[in-house]
Short mmCIF file of C-alpha atoms in Angstrom, two decimals:
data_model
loop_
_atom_site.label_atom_id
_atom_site.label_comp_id
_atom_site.label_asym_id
_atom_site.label_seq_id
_atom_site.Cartn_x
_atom_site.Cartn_y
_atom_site.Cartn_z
CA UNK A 1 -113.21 -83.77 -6.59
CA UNK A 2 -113.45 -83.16 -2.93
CA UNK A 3 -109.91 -83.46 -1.92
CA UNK A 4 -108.81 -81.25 -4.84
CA UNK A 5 -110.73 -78.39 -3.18
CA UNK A 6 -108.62 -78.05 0.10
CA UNK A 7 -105.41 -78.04 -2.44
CA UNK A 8 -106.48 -75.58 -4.91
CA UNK A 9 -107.22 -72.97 -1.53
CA UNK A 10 -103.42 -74.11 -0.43
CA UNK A 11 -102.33 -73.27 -3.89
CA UNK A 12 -104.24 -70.50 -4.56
CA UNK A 13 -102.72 -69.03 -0.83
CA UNK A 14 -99.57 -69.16 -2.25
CA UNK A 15 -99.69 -67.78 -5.52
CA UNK A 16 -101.77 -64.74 -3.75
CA UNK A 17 -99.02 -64.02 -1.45
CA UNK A 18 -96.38 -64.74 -3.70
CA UNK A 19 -98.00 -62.13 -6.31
CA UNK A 20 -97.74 -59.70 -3.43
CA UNK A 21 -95.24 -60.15 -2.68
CA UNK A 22 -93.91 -59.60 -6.36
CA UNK A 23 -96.29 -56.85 -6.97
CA UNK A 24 -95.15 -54.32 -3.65
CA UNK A 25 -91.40 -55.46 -3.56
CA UNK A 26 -90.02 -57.32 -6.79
CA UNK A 27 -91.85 -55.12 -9.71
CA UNK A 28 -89.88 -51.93 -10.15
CA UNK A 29 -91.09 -48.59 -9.61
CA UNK A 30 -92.96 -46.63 -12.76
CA UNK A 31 -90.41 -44.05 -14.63
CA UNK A 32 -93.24 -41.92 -14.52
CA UNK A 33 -95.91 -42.32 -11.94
CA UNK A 34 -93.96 -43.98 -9.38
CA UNK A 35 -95.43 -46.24 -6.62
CA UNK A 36 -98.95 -45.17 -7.31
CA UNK A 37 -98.59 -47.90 -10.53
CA UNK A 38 -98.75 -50.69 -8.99
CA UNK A 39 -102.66 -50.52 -8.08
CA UNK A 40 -102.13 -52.05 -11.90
CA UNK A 41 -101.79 -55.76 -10.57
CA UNK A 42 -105.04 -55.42 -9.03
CA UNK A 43 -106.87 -53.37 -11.30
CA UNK A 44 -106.06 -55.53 -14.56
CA UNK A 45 -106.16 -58.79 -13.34
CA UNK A 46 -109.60 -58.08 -11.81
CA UNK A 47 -110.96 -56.73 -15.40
CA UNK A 48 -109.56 -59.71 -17.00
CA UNK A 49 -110.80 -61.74 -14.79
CA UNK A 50 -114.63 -60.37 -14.70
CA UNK A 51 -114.65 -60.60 -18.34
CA UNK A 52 -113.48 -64.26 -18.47
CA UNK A 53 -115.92 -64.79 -15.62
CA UNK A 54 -118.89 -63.22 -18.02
CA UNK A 55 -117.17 -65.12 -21.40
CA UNK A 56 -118.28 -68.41 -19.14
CA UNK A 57 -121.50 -67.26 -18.16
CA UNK A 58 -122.52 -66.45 -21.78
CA UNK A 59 -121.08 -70.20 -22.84
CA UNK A 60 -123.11 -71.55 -19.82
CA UNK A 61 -126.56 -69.73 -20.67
CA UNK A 62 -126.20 -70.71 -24.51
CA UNK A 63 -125.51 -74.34 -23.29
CA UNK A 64 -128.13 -73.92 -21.10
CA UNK A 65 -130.90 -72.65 -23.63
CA UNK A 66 -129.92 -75.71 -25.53
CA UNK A 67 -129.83 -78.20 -23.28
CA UNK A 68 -131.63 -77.22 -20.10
CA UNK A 69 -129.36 -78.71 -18.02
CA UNK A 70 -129.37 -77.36 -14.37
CA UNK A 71 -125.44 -77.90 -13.91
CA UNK A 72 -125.42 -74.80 -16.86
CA UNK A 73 -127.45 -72.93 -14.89
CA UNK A 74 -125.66 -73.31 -11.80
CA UNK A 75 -122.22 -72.14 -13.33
CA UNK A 76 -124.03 -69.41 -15.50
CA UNK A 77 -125.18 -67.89 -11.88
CA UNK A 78 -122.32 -68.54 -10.13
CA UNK A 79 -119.73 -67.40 -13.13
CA UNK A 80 -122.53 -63.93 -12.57
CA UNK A 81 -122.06 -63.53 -9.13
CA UNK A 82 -118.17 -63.58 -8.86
CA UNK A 83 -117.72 -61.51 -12.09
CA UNK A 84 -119.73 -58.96 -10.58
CA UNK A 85 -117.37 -59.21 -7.43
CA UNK A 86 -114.41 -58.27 -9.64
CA UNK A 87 -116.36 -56.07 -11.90
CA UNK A 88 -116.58 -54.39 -8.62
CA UNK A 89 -112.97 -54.55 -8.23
CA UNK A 90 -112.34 -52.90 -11.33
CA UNK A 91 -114.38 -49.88 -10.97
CA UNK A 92 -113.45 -48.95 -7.56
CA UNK A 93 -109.07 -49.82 -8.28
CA UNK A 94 -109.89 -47.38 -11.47
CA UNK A 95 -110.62 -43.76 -10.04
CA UNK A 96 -108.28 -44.65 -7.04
CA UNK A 97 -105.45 -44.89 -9.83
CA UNK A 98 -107.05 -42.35 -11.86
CA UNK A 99 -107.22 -39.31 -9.08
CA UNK A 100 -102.98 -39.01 -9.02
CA UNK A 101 -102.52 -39.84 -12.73
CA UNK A 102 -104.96 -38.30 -14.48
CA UNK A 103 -106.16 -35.60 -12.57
CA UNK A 104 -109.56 -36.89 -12.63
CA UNK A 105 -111.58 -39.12 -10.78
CA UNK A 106 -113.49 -40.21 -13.81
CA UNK A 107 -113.26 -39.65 -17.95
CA UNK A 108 -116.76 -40.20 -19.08
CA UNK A 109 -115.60 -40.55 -22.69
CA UNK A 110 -113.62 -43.32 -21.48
CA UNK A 111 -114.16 -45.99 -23.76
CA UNK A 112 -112.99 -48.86 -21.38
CA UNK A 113 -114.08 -47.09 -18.13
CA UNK A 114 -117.51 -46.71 -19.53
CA UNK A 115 -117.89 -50.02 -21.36
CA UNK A 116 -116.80 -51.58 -18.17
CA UNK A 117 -119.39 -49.55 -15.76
CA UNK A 118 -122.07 -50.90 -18.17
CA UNK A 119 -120.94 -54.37 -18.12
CA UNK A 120 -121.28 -54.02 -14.35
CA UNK A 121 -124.71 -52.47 -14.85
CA UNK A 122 -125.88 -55.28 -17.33
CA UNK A 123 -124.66 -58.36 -14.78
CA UNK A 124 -126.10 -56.73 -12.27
CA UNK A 125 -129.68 -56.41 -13.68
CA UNK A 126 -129.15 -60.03 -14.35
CA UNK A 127 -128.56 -61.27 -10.64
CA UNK A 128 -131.68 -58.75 -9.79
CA UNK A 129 -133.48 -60.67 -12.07
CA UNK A 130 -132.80 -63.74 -10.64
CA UNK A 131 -133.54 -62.81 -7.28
CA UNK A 132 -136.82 -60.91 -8.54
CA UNK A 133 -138.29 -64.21 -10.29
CA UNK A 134 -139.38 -66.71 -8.14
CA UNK A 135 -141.53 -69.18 -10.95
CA UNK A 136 -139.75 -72.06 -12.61
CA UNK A 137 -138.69 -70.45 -15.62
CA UNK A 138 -136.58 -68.44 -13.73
CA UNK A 139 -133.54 -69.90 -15.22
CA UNK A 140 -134.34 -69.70 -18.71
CA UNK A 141 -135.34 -66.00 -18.40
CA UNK A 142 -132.10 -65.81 -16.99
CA UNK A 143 -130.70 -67.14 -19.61
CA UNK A 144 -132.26 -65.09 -22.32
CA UNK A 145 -131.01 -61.82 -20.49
CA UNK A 146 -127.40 -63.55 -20.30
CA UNK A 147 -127.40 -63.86 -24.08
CA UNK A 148 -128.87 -60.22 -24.76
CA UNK A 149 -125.98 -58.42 -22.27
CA UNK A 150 -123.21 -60.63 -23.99
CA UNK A 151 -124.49 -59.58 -27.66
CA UNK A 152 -124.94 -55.86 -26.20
CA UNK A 153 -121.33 -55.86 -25.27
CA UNK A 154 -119.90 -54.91 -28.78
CA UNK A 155 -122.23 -52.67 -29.09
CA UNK A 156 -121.50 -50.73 -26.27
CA UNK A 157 -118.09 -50.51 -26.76
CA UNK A 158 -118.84 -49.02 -30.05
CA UNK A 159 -121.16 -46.53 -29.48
CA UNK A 160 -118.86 -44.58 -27.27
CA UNK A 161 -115.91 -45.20 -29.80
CA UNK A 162 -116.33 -42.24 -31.07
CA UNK A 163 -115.85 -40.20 -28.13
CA UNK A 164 -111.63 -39.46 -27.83
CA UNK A 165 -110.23 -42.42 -25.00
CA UNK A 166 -108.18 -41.34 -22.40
CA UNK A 167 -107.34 -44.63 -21.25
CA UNK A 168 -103.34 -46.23 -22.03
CA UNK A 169 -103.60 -48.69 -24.58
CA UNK A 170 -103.81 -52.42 -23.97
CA UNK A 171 -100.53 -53.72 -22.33
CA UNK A 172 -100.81 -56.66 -24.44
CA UNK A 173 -101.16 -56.67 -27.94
CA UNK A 174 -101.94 -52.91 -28.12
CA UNK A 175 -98.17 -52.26 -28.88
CA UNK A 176 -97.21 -50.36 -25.71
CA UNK A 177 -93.88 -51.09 -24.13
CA UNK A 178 -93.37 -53.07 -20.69
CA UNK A 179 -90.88 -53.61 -18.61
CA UNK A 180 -90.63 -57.30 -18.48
CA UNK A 181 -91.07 -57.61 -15.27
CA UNK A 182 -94.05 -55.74 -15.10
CA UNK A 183 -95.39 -58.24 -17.17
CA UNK A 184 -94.30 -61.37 -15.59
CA UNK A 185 -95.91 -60.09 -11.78
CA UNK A 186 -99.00 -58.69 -13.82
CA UNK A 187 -99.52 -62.44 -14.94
CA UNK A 188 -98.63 -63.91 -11.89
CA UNK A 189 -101.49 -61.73 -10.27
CA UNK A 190 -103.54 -62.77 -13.17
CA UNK A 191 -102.73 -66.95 -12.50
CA UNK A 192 -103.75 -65.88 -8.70
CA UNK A 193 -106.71 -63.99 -9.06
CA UNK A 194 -108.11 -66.59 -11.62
CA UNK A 195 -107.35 -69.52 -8.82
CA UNK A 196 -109.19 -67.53 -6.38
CA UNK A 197 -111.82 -66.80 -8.31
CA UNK A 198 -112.21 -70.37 -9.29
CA UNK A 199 -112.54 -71.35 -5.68
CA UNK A 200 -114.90 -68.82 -4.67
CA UNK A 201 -117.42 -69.84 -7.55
CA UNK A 202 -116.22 -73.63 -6.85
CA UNK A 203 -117.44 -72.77 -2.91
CA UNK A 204 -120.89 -71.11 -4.58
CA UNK A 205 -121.55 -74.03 -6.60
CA UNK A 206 -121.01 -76.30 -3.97
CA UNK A 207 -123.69 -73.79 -1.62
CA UNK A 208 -126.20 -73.44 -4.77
CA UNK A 209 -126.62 -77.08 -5.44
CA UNK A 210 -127.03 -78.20 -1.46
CA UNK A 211 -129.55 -75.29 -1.65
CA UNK A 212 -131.47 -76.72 -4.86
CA UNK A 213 -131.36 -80.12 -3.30
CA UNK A 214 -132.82 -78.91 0.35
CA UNK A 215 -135.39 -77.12 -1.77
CA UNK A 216 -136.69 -80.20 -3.47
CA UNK A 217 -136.19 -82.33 -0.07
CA UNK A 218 -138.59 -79.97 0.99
CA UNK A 219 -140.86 -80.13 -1.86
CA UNK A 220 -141.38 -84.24 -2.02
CA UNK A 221 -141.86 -84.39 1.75
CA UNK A 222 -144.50 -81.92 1.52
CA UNK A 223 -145.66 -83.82 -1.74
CA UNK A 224 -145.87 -87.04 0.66
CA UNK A 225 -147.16 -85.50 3.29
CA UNK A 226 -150.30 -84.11 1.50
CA UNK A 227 -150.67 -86.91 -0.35
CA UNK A 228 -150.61 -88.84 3.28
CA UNK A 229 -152.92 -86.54 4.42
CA UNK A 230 -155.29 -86.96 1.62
CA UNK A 231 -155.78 -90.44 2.27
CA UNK A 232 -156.12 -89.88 5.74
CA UNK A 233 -159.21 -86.92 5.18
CA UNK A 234 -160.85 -88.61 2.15
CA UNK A 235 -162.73 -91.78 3.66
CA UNK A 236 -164.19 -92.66 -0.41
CA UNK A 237 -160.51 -93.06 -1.34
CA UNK A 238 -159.49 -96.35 -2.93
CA UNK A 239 -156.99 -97.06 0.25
CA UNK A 240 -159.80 -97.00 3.25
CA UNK A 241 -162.26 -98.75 1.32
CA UNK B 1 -146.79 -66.64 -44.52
CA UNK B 2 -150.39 -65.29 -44.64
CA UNK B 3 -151.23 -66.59 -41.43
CA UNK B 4 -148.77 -65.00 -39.63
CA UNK B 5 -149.98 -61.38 -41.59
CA UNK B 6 -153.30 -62.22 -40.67
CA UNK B 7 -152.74 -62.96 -36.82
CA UNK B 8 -150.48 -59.67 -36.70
CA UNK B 9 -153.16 -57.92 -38.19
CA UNK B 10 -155.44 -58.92 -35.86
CA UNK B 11 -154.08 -57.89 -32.98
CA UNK B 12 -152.72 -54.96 -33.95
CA UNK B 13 -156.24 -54.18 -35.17
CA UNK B 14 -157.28 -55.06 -31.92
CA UNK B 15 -154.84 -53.51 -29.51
CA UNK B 16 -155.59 -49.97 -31.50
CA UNK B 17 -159.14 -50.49 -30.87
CA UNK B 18 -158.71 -50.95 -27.19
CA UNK B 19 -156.32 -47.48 -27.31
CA UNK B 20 -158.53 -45.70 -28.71
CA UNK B 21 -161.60 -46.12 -26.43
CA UNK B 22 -159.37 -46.56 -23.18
CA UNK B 23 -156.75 -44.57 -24.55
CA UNK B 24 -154.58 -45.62 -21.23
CA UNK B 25 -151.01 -45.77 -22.40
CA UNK B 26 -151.49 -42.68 -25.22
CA UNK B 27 -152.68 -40.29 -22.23
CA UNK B 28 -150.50 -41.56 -19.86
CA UNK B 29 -147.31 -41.13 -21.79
CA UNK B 30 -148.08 -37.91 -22.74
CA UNK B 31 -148.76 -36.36 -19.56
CA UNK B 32 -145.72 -37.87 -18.42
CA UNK B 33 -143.64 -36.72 -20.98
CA UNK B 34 -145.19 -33.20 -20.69
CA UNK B 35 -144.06 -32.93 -17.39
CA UNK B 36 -140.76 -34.38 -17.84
CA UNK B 37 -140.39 -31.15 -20.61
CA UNK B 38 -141.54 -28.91 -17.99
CA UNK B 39 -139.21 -30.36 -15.10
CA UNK B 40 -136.26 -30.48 -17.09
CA UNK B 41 -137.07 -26.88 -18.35
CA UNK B 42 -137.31 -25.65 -15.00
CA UNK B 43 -133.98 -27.58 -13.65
CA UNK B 44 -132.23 -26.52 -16.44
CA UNK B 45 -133.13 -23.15 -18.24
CA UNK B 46 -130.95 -23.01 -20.85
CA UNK B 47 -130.05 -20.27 -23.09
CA UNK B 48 -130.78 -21.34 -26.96
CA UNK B 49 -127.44 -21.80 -27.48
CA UNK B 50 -126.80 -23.80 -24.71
CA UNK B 51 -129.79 -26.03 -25.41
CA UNK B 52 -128.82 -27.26 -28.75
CA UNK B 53 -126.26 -29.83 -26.92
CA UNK B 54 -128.90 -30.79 -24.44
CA UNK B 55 -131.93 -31.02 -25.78
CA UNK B 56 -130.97 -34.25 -27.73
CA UNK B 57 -130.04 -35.83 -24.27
CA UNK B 58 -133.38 -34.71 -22.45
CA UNK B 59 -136.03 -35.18 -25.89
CA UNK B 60 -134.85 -38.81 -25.42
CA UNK B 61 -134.44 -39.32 -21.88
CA UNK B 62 -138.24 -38.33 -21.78
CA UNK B 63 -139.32 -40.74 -24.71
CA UNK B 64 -137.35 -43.89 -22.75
CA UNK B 65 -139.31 -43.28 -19.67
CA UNK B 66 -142.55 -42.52 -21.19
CA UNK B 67 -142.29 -45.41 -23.39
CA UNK B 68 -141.91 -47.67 -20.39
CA UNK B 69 -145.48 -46.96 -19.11
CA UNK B 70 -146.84 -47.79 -21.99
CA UNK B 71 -144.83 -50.70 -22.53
CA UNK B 72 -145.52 -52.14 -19.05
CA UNK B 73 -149.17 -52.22 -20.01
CA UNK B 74 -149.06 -53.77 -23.47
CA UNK B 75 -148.74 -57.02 -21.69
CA UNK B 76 -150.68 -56.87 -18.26
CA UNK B 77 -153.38 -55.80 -20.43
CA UNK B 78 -153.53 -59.43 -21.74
CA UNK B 79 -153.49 -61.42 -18.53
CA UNK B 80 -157.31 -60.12 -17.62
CA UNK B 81 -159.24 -63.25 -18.56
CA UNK B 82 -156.38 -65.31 -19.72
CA UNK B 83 -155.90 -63.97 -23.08
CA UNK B 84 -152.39 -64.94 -22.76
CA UNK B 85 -153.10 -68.36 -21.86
CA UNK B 86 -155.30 -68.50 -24.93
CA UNK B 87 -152.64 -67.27 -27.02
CA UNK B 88 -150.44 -70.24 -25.80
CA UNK B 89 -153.00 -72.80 -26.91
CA UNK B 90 -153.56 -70.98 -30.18
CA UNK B 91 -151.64 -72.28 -33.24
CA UNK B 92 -151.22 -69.11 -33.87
CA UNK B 93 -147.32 -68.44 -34.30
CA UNK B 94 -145.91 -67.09 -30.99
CA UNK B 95 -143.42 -64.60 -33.51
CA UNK B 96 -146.91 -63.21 -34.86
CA UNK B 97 -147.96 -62.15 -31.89
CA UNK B 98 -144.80 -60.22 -30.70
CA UNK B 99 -144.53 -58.33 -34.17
CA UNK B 100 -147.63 -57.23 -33.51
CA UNK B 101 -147.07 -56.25 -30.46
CA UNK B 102 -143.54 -54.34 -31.19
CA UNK B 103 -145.57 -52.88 -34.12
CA UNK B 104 -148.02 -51.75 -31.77
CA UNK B 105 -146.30 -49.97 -29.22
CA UNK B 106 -143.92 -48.71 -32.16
CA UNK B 107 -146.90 -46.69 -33.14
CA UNK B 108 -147.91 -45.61 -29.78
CA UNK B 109 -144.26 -44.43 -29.52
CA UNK B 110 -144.39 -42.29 -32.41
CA UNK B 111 -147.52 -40.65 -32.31
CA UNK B 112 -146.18 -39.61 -28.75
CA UNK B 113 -143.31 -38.65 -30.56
CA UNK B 114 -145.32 -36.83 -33.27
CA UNK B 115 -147.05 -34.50 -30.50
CA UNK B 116 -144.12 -34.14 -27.94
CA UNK B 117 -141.37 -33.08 -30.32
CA UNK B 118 -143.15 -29.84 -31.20
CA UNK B 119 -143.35 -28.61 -27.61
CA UNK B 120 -139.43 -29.86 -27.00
CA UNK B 121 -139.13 -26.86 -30.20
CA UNK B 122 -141.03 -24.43 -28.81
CA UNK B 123 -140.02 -24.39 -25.15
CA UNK B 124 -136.16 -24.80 -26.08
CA UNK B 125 -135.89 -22.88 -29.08
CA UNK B 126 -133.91 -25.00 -31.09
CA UNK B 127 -133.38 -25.21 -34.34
CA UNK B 128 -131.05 -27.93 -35.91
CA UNK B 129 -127.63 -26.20 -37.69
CA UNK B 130 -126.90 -29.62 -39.31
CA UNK B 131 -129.21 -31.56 -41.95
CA UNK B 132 -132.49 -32.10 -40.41
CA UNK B 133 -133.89 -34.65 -42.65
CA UNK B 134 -131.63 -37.06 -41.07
CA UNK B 135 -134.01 -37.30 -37.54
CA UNK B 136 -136.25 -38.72 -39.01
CA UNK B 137 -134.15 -42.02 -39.49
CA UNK B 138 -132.68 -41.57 -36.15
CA UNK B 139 -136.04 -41.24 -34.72
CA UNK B 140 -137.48 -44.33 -36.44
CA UNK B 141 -134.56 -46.69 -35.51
CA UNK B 142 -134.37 -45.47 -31.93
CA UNK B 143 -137.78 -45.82 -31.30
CA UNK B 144 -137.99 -49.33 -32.97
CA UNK B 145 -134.49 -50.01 -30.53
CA UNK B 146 -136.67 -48.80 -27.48
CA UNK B 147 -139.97 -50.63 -28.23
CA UNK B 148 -138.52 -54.22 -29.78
CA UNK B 149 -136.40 -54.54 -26.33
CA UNK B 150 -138.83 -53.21 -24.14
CA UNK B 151 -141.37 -55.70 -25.53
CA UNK B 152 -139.20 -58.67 -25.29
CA UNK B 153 -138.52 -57.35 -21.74
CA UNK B 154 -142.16 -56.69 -20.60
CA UNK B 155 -143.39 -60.43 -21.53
CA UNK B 156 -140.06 -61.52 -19.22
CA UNK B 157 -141.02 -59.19 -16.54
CA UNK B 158 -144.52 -60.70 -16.76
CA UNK B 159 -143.33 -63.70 -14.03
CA UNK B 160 -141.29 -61.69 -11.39
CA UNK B 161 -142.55 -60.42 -8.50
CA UNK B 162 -143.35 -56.21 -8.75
CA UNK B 163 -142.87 -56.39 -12.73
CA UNK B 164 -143.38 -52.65 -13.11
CA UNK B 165 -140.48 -51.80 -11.72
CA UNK B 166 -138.83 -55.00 -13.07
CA UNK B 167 -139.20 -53.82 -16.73
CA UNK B 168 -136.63 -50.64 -16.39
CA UNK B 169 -134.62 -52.35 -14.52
CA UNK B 170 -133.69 -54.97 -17.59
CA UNK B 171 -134.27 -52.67 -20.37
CA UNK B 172 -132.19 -49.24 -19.26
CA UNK B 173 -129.16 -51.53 -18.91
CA UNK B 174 -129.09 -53.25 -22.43
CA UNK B 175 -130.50 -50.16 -23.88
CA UNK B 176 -127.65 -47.54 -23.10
CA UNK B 177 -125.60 -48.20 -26.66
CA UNK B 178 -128.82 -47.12 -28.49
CA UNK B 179 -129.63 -44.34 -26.04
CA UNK B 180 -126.14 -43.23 -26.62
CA UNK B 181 -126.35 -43.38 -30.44
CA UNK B 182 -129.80 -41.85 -30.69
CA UNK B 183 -128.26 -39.10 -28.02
CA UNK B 184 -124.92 -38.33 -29.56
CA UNK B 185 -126.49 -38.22 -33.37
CA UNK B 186 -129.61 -36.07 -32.20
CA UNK B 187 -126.37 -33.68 -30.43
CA UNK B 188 -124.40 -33.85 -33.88
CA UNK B 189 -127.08 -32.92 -36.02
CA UNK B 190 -129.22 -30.12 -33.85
CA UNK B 191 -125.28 -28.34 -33.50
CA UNK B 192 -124.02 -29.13 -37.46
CA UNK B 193 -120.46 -29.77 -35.69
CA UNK B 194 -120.07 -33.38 -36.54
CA UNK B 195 -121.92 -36.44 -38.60
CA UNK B 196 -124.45 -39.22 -37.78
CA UNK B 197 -124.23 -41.35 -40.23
CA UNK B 198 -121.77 -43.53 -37.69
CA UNK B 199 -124.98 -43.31 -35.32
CA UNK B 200 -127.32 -44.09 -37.55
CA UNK B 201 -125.12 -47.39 -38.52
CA UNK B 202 -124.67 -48.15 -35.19
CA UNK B 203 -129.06 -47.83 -34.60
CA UNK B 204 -129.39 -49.96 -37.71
CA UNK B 205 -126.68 -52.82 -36.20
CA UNK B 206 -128.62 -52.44 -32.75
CA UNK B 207 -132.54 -52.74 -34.01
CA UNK B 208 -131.14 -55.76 -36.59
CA UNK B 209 -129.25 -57.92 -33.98
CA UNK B 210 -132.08 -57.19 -31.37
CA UNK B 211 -135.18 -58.02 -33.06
CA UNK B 212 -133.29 -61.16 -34.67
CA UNK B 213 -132.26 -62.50 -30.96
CA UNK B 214 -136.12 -61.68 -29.69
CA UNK B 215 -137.67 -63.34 -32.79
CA UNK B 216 -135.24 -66.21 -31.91
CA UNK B 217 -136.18 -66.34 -27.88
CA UNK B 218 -139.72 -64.81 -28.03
CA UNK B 219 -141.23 -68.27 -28.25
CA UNK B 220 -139.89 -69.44 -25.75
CA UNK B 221 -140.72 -66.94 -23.33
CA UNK B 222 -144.28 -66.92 -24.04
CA UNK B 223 -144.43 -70.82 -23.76
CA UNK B 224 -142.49 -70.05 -20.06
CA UNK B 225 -145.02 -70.75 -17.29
#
């Protein structure tokens, strides 16, 4: 598993560069909105990849609840923490695009805009909560909270259905047209953003387990060492007699 | 089946009595929600007309962070001589105990509701264009939304470090579809311009899928330590 890592971040180089490369120089320019388009191959890729990111860290916390495996855990946290990264992505790419195209910085009847900002929200109440708990249970609270935001999603996106969307319809499957093109550098940024991704939560996995295992390192020495010590300070123990 | 009627009944019994001598999260949420009315009223000053579209947003914006001190107390009140702990040992069902306690602060809620909607009336002037009768079902299901959450949320909160502040932080989050619904169907039916029934579907699907998934965890959580 350790070699793989140093040629997945050789890989994943390439395939960033190469989507670049296809995304500022290959894709053609928008009929309508010109070069300001292409913010797209950053924009989508990031969304879909945040909500794959969060699909995984629901899986993880369900598998977790049900197993209490601390490898679950692990990848529930991690899958958090670099979904929140590209949620990130997402909601900064969107006005930027927004301001020339729409006029606006912001539509707050946006249905995906808003749904998206309180994804963001959600995730990041969950990492607070991690880093607010410091008991055991930490990770099943966690976990709990995982499996309320991902059932709250739906709802979300219902409740401001009703409110008139301003965003374009999906590119896939909603029945818009796309140059083909478009589409093939919009999944090639997809492939490379999803590689990346991978390694950076492969990297935080790697760092969150060497942390766990220092932790309890540090918990049986100081287990030994008091129990050391209470041989040493009790002379009535069975040992000295 | 009885069992679990009789422990709910218990403490419900029991959590009223200590209201009404202490009367702690009652008086507190109403003085906060009294000045939220009069903040809002002096930030905003809205001609009647005007109000009608944002008085729904503000009546509930005051109820959600009222309810939160009282909910923040419903279970700190229960670690002073390890009554929780005792509740872990009991055989009493763990579900038991959180019904009563959602039923508990559910009436809490309302009777703050009860006393603070009148003054929203008075200083705003509004009077609803659309059919009023329908509140009162948005009222119910948003407050049970608020409180069945916010319970679920407190006991969580209960093991972090600086839980007061913990509890809003979880609960404002996963709340916002039902703030929205309660919100946007209050809107439609204090202006008559559109219908709730979609909102008061939506509150329904909320409060059913909520309590189900709390019922299903709350054990759990308790048991945590």
């Amino acid at each position: 598993m350790k070699r793989l890592f140093p040629i997945l971040s050789i890989v994943t180089a390439f395939l960033l560069a190469y989507a670049l490369y296809q995304a500022l120089v290959v894709a053609p320019t928008d009929a309508q909105q010109g070069d300001v388009y292409r913010i797209i191959y950053y924009h989508v890729p990031s969304a879909w990849t945040a909500f794959l990111l969060f699909l995984i860290n629901f899986v993880a916390s369900i598998v977790y609840l049900i197993r209490r495996s601390p490898k679950a855990d692990m990848i529930a946290l991690v899958s958090a923490e670099v979904g929140v990264v590209f949620c990130t992505i997402v909601l900064v790419t969107g006005p930027i695009w927004a301001r020339p195209v729409w006029g606006i910085w912001w539509a707050p009847g946006d249905i995906r805009l808003t749904s998206t900002l309180v994804l963001w929200l959600i995730y990041v109440s969950y990492l607070l909560l991690r880093r607010f708990s410091n008991s055991a249970q930490t990770q099943m609270l966690a976990a709990a909270l995982a499996v309320f935001g991902a059932l709250d999603v739906p709802l979300v996106y219902f409740s401001i259905w009703f409110f008139r969307t301003q965003h374009p319809q999906p590119v896939i499957g909603g029945g818009g047209s796309m140059d083909p093109r478009m589409l093939h550098t919009l999944l090639i940024n997809w492939l490379a953003f999803v590689c990346f991704a991978f390694l950076v939560a492969w990297s935080r996995y790697r760092l969150e387990q060497l942390q766990r295992e220092i932790e309890q390192a540090h918990a049986m020495r100081s287990l030994v060492g008091s129990a050391v010590a209470a041989k040493a300070s009790l002379p009535l123990s069975r040992s000295s007699r | 089946m009885n069992s679990l009627w009789a422990v709910i009944l218990a403490t419900i019994v029991k959590d009223i009595r200590l209201e009404w001598r202490s009367k702690d999260a009652l008086n507190s949420m109403l003085f906060f929600s009294l000045l939220v009315v009069v903040i809002f009223m002096f930030s905003f000053d809205p001609l009647a007309e005007e109000s009608r579209h944002i008085v729904g947003g503000l009546v509930w914006v005051g109820f959600l962070f009222a309810s939160v001190t009282a909910l923040n107390q419903t279970w700190a009140r229960e670690l002073r001589n390890q009554v929780l702990d005792a509740y872990r040992v009991s055989p009493a069902p763990a579900n038991a105990l959180f019904l009563a306690k959602v039923l508990g602060n559910f009436l809490f809620v309302s009777v703050l509701e009860a006393l603070m909607t009148p003054l929203f009336v008075i200083f705003y002037n509004v009077r609803a264009l659309g059919p009023a009768w329908q509140l009162i079902p948005i009222g119910i299901l948003g407050t049970w939304a608020l409180v069945v959450n916010g319970t679920f949320f407190a006991a969580m909160s209960l093991r972090t470090r600086s839980r007061e502040i913990m509890l809003p932080l979880l609960l404002f989050p996963i709340s916002i579809p039902a703030v929205v619904s309660m919100v946007a169907g209050t809107t439609a039916i204090l202006t008559g311009e559109d219908s709730a029934h979609f909102y008061i579907v939506l509150l329904l699907t909320y409060d059913v899928v909520f309590t189900t998934v709390c019922l299903a965890l709350f054990e759990m959580i308790l048991h945590a330590e």
